[in-house]
Short mmCIF file of C-alpha atoms and ligand atoms in Angstrom, two decimals:
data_model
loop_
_atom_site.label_atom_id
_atom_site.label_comp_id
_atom_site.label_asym_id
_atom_site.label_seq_id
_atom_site.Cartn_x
_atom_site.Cartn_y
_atom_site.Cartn_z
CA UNK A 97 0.00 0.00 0.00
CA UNK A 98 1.82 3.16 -0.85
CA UNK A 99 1.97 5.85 2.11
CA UNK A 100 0.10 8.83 2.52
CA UNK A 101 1.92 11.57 1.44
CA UNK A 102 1.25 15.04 4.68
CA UNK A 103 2.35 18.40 3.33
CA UNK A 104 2.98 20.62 6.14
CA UNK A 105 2.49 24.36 6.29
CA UNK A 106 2.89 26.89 8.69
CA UNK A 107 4.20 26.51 12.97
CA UNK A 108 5.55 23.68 14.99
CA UNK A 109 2.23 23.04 16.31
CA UNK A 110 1.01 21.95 12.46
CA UNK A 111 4.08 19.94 11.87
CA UNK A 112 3.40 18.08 15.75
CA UNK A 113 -0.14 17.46 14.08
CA UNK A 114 0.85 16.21 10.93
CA UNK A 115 2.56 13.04 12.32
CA UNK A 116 -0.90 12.47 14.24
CA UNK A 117 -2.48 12.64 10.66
CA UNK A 118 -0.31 10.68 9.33
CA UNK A 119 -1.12 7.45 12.16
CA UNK A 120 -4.63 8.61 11.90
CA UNK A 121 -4.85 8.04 8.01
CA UNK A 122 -2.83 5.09 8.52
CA UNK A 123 -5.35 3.59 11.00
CA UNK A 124 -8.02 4.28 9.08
CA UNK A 125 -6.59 2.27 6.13
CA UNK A 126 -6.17 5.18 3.65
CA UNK A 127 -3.36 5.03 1.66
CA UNK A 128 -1.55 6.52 -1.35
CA UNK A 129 -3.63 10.15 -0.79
CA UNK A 130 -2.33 13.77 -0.23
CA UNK A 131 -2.73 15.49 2.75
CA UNK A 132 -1.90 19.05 3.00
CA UNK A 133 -2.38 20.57 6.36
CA UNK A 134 -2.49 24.42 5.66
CA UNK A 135 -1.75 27.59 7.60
CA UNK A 136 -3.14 30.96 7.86
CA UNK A 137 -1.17 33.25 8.84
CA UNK A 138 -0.33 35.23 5.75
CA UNK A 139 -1.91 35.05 2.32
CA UNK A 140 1.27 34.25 1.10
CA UNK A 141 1.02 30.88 3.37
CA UNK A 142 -2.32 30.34 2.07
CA UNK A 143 -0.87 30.53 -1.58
CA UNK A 144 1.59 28.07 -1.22
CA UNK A 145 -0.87 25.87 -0.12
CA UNK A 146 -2.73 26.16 -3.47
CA UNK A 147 0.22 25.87 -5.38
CA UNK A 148 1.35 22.35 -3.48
CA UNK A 149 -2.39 21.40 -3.85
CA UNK A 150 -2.43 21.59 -7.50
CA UNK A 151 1.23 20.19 -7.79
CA UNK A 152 0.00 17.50 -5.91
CA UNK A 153 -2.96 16.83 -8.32
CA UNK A 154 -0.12 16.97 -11.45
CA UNK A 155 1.86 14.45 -9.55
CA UNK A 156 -0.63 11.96 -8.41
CA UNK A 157 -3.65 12.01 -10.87
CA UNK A 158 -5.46 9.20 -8.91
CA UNK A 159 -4.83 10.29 -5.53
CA UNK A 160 -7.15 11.56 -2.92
CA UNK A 161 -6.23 14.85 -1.90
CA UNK A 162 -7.36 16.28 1.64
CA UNK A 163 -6.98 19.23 2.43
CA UNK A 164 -6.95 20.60 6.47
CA UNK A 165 -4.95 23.24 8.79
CA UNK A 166 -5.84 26.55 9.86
CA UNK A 167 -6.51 27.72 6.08
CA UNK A 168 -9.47 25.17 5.43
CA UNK A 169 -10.65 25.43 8.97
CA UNK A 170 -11.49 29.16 8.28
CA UNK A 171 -12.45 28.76 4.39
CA UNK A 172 -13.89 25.44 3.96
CA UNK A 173 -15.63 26.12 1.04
CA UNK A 174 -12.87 28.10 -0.93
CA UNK A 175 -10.70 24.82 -0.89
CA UNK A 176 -13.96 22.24 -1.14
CA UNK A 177 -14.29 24.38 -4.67
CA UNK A 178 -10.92 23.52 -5.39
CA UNK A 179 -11.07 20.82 -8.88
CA UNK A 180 -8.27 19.11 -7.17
CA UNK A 181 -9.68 18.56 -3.50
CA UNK A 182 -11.29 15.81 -2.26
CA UNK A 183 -12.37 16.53 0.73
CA UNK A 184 -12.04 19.39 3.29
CA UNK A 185 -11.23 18.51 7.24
CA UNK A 186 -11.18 21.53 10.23
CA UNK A 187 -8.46 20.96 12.87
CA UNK A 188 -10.40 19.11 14.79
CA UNK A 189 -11.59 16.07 12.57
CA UNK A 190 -8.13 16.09 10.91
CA UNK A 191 -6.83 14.31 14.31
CA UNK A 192 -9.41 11.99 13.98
CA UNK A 193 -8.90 8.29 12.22
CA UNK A 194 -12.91 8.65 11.39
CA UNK A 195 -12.14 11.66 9.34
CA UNK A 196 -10.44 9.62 6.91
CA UNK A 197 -12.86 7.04 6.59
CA UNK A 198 -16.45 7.72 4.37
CA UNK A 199 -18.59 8.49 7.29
CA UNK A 200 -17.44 11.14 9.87
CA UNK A 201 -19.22 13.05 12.56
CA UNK A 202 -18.21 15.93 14.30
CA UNK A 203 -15.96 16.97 17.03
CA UNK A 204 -17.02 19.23 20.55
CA UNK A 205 -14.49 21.68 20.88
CA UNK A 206 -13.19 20.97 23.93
CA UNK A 207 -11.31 18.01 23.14
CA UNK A 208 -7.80 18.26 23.42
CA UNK A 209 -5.51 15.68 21.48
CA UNK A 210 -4.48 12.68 23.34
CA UNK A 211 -3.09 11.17 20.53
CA UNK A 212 0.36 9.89 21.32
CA UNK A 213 3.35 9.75 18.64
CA UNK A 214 5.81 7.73 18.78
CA UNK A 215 8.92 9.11 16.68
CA UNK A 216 8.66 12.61 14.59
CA UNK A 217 10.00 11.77 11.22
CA UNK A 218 12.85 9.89 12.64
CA UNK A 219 14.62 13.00 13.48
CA UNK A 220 16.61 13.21 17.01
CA UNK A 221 14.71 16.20 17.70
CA UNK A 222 10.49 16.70 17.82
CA UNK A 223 8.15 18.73 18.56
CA UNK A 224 5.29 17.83 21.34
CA UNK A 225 2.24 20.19 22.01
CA UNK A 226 1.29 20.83 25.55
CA UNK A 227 -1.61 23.64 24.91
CA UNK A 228 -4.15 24.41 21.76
CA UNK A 229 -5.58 28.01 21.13
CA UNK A 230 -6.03 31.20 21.75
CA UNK A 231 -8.14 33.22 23.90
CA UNK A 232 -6.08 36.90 22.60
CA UNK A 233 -7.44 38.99 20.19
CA UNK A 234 -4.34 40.58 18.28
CA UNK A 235 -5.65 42.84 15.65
CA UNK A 236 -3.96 40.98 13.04
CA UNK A 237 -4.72 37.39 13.66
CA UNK A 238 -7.20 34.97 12.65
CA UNK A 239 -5.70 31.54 14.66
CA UNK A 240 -8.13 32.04 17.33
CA UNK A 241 -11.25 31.33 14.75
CA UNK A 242 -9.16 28.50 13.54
CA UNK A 243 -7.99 26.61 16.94
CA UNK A 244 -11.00 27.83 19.31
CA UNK A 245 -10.33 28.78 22.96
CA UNK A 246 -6.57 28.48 24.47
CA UNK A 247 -6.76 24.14 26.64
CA UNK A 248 -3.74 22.70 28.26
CA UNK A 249 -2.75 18.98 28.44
CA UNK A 250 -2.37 17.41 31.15
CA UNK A 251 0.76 17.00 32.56
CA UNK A 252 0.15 13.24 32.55
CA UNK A 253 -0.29 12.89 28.75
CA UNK A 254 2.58 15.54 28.15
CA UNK A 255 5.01 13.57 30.33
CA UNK A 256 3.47 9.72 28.38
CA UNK A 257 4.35 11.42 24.91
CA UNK A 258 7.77 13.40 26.05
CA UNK A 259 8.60 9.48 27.48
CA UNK A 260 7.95 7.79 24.54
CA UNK A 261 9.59 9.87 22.34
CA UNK A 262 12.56 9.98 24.13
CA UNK A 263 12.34 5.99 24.18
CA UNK A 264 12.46 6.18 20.84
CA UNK A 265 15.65 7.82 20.80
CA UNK A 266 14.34 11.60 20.23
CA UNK A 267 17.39 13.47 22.04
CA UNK A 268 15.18 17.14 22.22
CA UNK A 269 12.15 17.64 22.72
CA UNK A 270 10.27 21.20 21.59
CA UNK A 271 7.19 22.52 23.59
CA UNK A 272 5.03 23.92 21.47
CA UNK A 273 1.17 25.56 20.94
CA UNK A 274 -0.50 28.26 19.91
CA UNK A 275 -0.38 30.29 23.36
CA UNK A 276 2.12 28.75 25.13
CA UNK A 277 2.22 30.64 28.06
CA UNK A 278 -0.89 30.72 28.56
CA UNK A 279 -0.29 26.77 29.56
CA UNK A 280 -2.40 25.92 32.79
CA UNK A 281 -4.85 28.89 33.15
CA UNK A 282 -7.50 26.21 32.38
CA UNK A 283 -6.24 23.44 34.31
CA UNK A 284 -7.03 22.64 37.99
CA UNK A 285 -4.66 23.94 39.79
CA UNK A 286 -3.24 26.59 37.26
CA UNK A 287 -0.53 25.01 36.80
CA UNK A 288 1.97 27.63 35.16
CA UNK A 289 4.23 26.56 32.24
CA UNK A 290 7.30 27.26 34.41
CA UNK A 291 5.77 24.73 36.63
CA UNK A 292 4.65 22.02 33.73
CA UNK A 293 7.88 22.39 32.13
CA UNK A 294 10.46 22.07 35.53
CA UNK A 295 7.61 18.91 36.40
CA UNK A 296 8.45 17.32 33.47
CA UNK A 297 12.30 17.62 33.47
CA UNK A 298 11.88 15.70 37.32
CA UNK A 299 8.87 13.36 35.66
CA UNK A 300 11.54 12.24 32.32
CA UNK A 301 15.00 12.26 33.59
CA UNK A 302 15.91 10.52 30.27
CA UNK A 303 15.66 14.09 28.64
CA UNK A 304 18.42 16.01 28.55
CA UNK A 305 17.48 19.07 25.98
CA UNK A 306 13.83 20.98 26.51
CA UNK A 307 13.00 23.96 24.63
CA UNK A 308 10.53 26.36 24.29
CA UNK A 309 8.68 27.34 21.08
CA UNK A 310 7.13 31.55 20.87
CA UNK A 311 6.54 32.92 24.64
CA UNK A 312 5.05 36.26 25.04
CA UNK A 313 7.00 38.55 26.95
CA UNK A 314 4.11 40.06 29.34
CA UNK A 315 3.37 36.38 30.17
CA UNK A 316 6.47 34.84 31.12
CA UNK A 317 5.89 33.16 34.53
CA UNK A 318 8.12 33.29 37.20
CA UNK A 319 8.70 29.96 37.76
CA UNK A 320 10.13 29.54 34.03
CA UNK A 321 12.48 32.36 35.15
CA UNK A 322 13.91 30.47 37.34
CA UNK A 323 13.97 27.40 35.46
CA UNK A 324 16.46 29.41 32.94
CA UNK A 325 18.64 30.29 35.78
CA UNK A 326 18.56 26.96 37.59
CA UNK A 327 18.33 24.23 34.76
CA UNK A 328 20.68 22.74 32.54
CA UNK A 329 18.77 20.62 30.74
CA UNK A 330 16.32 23.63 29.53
CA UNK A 331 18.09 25.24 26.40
CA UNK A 332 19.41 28.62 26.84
CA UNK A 333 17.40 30.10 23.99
CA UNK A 334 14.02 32.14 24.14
CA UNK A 335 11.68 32.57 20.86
CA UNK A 336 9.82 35.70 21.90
CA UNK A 337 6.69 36.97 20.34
CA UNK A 338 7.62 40.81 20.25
CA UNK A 339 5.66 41.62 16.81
CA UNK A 340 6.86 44.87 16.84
CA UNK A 341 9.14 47.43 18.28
CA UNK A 342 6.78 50.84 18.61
CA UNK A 343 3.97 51.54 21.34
CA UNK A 344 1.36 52.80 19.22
CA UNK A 345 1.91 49.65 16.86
CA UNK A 346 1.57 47.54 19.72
CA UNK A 347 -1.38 49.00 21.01
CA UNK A 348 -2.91 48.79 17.90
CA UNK A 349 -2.10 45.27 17.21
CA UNK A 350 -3.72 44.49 21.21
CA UNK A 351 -0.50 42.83 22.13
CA UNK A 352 -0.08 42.64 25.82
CA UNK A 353 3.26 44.11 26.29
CA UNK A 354 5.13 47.33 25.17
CA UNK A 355 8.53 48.23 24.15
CA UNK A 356 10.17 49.10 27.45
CA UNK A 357 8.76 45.22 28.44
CA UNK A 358 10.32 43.64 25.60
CA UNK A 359 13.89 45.47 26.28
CA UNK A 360 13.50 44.46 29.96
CA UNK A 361 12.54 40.68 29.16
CA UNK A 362 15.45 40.48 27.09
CA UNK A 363 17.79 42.09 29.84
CA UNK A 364 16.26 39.44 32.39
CA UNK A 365 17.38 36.72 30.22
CA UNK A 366 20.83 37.57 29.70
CA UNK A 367 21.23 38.35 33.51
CA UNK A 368 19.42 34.81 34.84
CA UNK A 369 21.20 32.85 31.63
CA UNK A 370 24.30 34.76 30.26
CA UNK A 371 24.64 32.31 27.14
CA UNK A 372 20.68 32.46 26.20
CA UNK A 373 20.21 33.22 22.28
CA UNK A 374 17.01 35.23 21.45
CA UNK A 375 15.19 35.04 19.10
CA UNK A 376 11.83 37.15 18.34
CA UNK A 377 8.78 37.35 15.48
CA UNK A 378 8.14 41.05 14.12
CA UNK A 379 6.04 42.55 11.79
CA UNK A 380 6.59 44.51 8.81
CA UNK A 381 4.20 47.35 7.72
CA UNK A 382 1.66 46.63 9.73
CA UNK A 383 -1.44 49.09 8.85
CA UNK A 384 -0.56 53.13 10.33
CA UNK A 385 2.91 52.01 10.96
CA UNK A 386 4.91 55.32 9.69
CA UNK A 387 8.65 55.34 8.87
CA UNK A 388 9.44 56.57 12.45
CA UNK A 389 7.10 53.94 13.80
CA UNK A 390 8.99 51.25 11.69
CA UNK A 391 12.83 52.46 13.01
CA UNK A 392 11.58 51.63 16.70
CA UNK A 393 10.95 48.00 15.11
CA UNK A 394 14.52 48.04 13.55
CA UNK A 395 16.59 49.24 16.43
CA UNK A 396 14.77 46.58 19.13
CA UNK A 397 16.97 43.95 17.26
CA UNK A 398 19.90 45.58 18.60
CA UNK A 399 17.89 46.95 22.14
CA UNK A 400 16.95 42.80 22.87
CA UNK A 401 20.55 41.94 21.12
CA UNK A 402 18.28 39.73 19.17
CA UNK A 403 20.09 36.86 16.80
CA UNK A 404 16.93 34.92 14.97
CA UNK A 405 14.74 37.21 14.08
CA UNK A 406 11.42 35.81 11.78
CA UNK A 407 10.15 38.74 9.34
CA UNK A 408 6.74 38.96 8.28
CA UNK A 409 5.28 41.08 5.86
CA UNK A 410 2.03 42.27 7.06
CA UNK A 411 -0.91 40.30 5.59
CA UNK A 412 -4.57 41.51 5.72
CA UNK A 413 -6.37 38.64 6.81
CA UNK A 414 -10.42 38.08 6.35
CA UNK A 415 -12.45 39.73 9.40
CA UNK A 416 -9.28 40.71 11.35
CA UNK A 417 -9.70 44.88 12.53
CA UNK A 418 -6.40 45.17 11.85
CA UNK A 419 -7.59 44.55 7.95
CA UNK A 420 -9.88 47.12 7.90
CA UNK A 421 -7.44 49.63 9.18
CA UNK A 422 -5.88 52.28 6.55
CA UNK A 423 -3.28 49.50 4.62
CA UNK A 424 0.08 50.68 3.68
CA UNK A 425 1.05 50.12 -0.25
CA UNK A 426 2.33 46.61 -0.69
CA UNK A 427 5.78 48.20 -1.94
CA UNK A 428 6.10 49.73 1.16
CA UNK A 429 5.78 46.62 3.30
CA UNK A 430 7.90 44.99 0.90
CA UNK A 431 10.76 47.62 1.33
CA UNK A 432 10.66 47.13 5.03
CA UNK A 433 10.54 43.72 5.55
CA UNK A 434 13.85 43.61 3.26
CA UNK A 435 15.59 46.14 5.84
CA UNK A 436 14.39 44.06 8.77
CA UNK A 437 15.64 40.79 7.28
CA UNK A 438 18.88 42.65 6.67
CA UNK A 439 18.96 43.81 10.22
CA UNK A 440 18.34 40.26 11.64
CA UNK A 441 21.06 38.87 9.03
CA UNK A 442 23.44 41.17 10.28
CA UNK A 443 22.45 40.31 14.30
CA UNK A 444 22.61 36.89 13.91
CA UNK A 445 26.43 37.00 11.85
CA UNK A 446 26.93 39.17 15.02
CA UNK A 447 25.83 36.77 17.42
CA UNK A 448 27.57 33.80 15.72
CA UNK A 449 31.11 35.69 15.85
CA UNK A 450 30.50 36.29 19.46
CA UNK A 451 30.15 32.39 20.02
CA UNK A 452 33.56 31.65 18.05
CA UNK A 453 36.15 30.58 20.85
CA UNK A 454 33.81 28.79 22.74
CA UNK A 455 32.14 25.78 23.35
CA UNK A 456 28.28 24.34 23.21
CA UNK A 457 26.26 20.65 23.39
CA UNK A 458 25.60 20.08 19.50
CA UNK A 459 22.41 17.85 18.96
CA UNK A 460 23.88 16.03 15.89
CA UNK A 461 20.65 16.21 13.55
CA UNK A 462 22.33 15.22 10.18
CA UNK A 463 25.72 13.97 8.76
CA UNK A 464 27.75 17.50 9.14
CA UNK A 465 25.05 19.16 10.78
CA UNK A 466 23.53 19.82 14.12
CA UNK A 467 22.34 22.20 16.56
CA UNK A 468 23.89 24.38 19.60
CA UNK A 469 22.18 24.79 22.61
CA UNK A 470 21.62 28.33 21.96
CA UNK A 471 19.76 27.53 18.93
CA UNK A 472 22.43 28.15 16.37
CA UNK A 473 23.32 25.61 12.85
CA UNK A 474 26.79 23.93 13.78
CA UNK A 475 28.35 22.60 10.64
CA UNK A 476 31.47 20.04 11.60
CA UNK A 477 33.69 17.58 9.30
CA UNK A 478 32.64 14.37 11.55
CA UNK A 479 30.55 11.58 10.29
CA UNK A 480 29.02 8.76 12.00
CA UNK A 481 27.48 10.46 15.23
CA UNK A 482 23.72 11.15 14.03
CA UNK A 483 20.82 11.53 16.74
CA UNK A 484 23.82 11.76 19.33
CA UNK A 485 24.76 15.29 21.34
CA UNK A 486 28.30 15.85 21.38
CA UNK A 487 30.62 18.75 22.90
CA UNK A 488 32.01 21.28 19.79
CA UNK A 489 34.67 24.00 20.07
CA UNK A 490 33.43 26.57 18.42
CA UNK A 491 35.97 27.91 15.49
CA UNK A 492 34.45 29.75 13.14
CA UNK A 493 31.35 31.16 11.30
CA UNK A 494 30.08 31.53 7.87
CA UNK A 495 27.52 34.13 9.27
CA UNK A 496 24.19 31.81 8.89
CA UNK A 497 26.15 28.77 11.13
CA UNK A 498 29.13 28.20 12.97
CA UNK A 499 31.87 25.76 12.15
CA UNK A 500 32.44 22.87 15.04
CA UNK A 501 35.31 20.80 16.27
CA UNK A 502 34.36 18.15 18.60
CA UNK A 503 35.93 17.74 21.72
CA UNK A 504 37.72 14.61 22.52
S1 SF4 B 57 -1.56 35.54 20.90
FE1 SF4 B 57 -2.27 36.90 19.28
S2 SF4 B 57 -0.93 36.39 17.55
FE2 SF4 B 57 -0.81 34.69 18.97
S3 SF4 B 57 -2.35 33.22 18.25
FE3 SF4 B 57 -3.28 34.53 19.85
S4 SF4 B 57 -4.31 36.16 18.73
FE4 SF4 B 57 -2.82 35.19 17.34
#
């Protein structure tokens, strides 16, 4: 029976999801069929989609092709009209074996996914979700329509999955969701994520890399502080969800946080964990954002002494306010999310050249390739040591990775 073929769009959370599709398909005895599980977040996302869609269709005349993900949860109907589609699945059948079966029914929104995986695409490293949803409104975003109301997992059923990957020889394990910090609030208990996360280093002592996917900087708990200063085994590198560097932007976008809290989240870091990498999402163009506006976005990459920075152009989505504020010409947006990927190329060549000297754990992911600690690509000359995590001197840098040695 050939396999089903999952196309992945969009975050961590997706990609966690699509190995649950995948088993789910499998159970349900479907086989040789396309599965693309879409993403929302920009149209640009949602075109890519389309284009893999129809590729798909070239490639595999016969094929069924499903379509799911945050883009068909919002739009059914635009991708059910699709000549190449099949059939259309929100994010909540698309976990379901049913779903890929004839008959289906539907799903109450409350359920969280229990499904457990047991590997993640036989890398060393995998992703495992621990909340779904979103109960923000930022101006911009449409994820909350597409993943419902922000629901933790259990510790339990987080600590079951982060054991049997690690059984199965997954070296580092990624928390991830759509609110992460906003882990617990619905739990008995309220447990914080600080708290869920140190739990599960004491509940899996087999793991010995945990990090964090986005965290919003007004929501960082203090427990998790602590955690970064205490604990070894929880990867000294923070994705924050910053959006964008100006007050008035941020106010209009209904982020929780302002500028002066982003600079002072950052400092925190450094002091509690002096060899933390940060990284940070930010907006380009985002609707009323003047020039002036714009430069506060540019100069919080060096303010937060950011070194990943993720660019997005703005992207009018359907029903968000933020779409039916006054847009800024496309060129414009354009131009400035150039100068902020230039900016975050430049930080991160920065950061790198700091690192050269030193030494870091390097999760070996590929032949020649692997990851630091902090989060940076570590290219080395050894072969031979995949899925293992081996001590590097770090000698040099090509700007986008650094160059490793491993110590004897
Ligand atoms: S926190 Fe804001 S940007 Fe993130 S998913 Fe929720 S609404 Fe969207």
């Amino acid at each position: 029976m050939p396999d089903n073929e999952v196309i992945t769009f969009g975050c961590r959370l997706n990609a966690f999801e699509s190995e649950i599709i995948r088993r789910a398909a499998e159970a349900a005895g479907l086989s040789g069929a396309v599965i693309v599980n879409t993403c929302a977040v920009t149209a640009e996302a949602e075109r890519q989609a389309r284009q893999a869609i129809r590729r798909a269709r070239r490639r595999h005349p016969a094929a069924a092709i499903i379509v799911t993900g945050c883009a068909a949860d919002l739009a059914p109907e635009r991708y059910a009209a699709l000549p190449e589609v099949d059939r259309v699945l929100d994010n909540r059948a698309k976990l379901r074996p049913q779903s890929y079966l004839q008959e289906d029914t539907p799903a109450d929104l409350s359920e969280t996914a229990a499904h457990l995986i047991d590997g993640f695409e036989g890398k060393s490293r995998a992703f495992v979700q621990v909340q779904q949803g979103c109960d923000h409104r930022c101006t911009f975003c449409v994820i909350p329509f597409a993943r419902g109301p922000s629901r933790s997992l259990p510790m339990g059923v987080i600590a079951d999955q982060t054991r049997r990957l690690v059984a199965a020889g997954c070296r580092e394990i990624v928390l991830t969701g759509v609110d992460l910090t906003a882990y617990g609030a619905d739990l008995p208990g309220q447990p914080s994520l600080g708290q869920m996360a140190r739990r599960l280093l004491a509940a899996v002592p087999g793991l010995g890399r945990l990090r964090l996917s986005s965290l919003d900087p007004a929501e960082i708990d203090a427990e998790l502080w602590r955690l970064l200063a205490e604990e070894e085994r929880l990867m000294p590198h923070l994705h924050l969800s910053l959006q964008a560097g100006d007050d008035l932007t941020l106010k209009r976008m209904k982020r929780r946080h302002s500028r002066s809290d982003a600079i002072a989240a950052a400092r925190r870091a450094r002091a509690l964990r002096p060899d933390v990498a940060l990284g940070a999402d930010l907006i380009a163009g985002f609707p009323t954002e003047t020039e002036e506006m714009f430069r506060r976005s540019l100069d919080l990459i060096a303010e937060c002494a950011l070194a990943f920075v993720h660019v997005f152009p703005y992207s009018p989505r359907p029903g968000t306010p933020a779409s039916r504020m006054p847009q800024l010409p496309p060129p414009v947006i354009k131009e400035r999310a150039g100068r902020l990927r230039e900016a975050g190329t430049r930080a991160l060549a920065a950061e790198l050249s700091s690192r050269i000297g030193g030494e870091t754990e390097v999760l070996v992911e590929e032949p020649g390739l692997g990851r630091a600690a902090f989060y940076a690509a570590v290219r080395f000359a050894t072969s031979g040591i995949e899925g293992s995590v081996r001590r590097m001197r770090l000698v040099g840098s090509n700007g986008r990775s650094l160059l490793g040695v491993p110590v004897q």
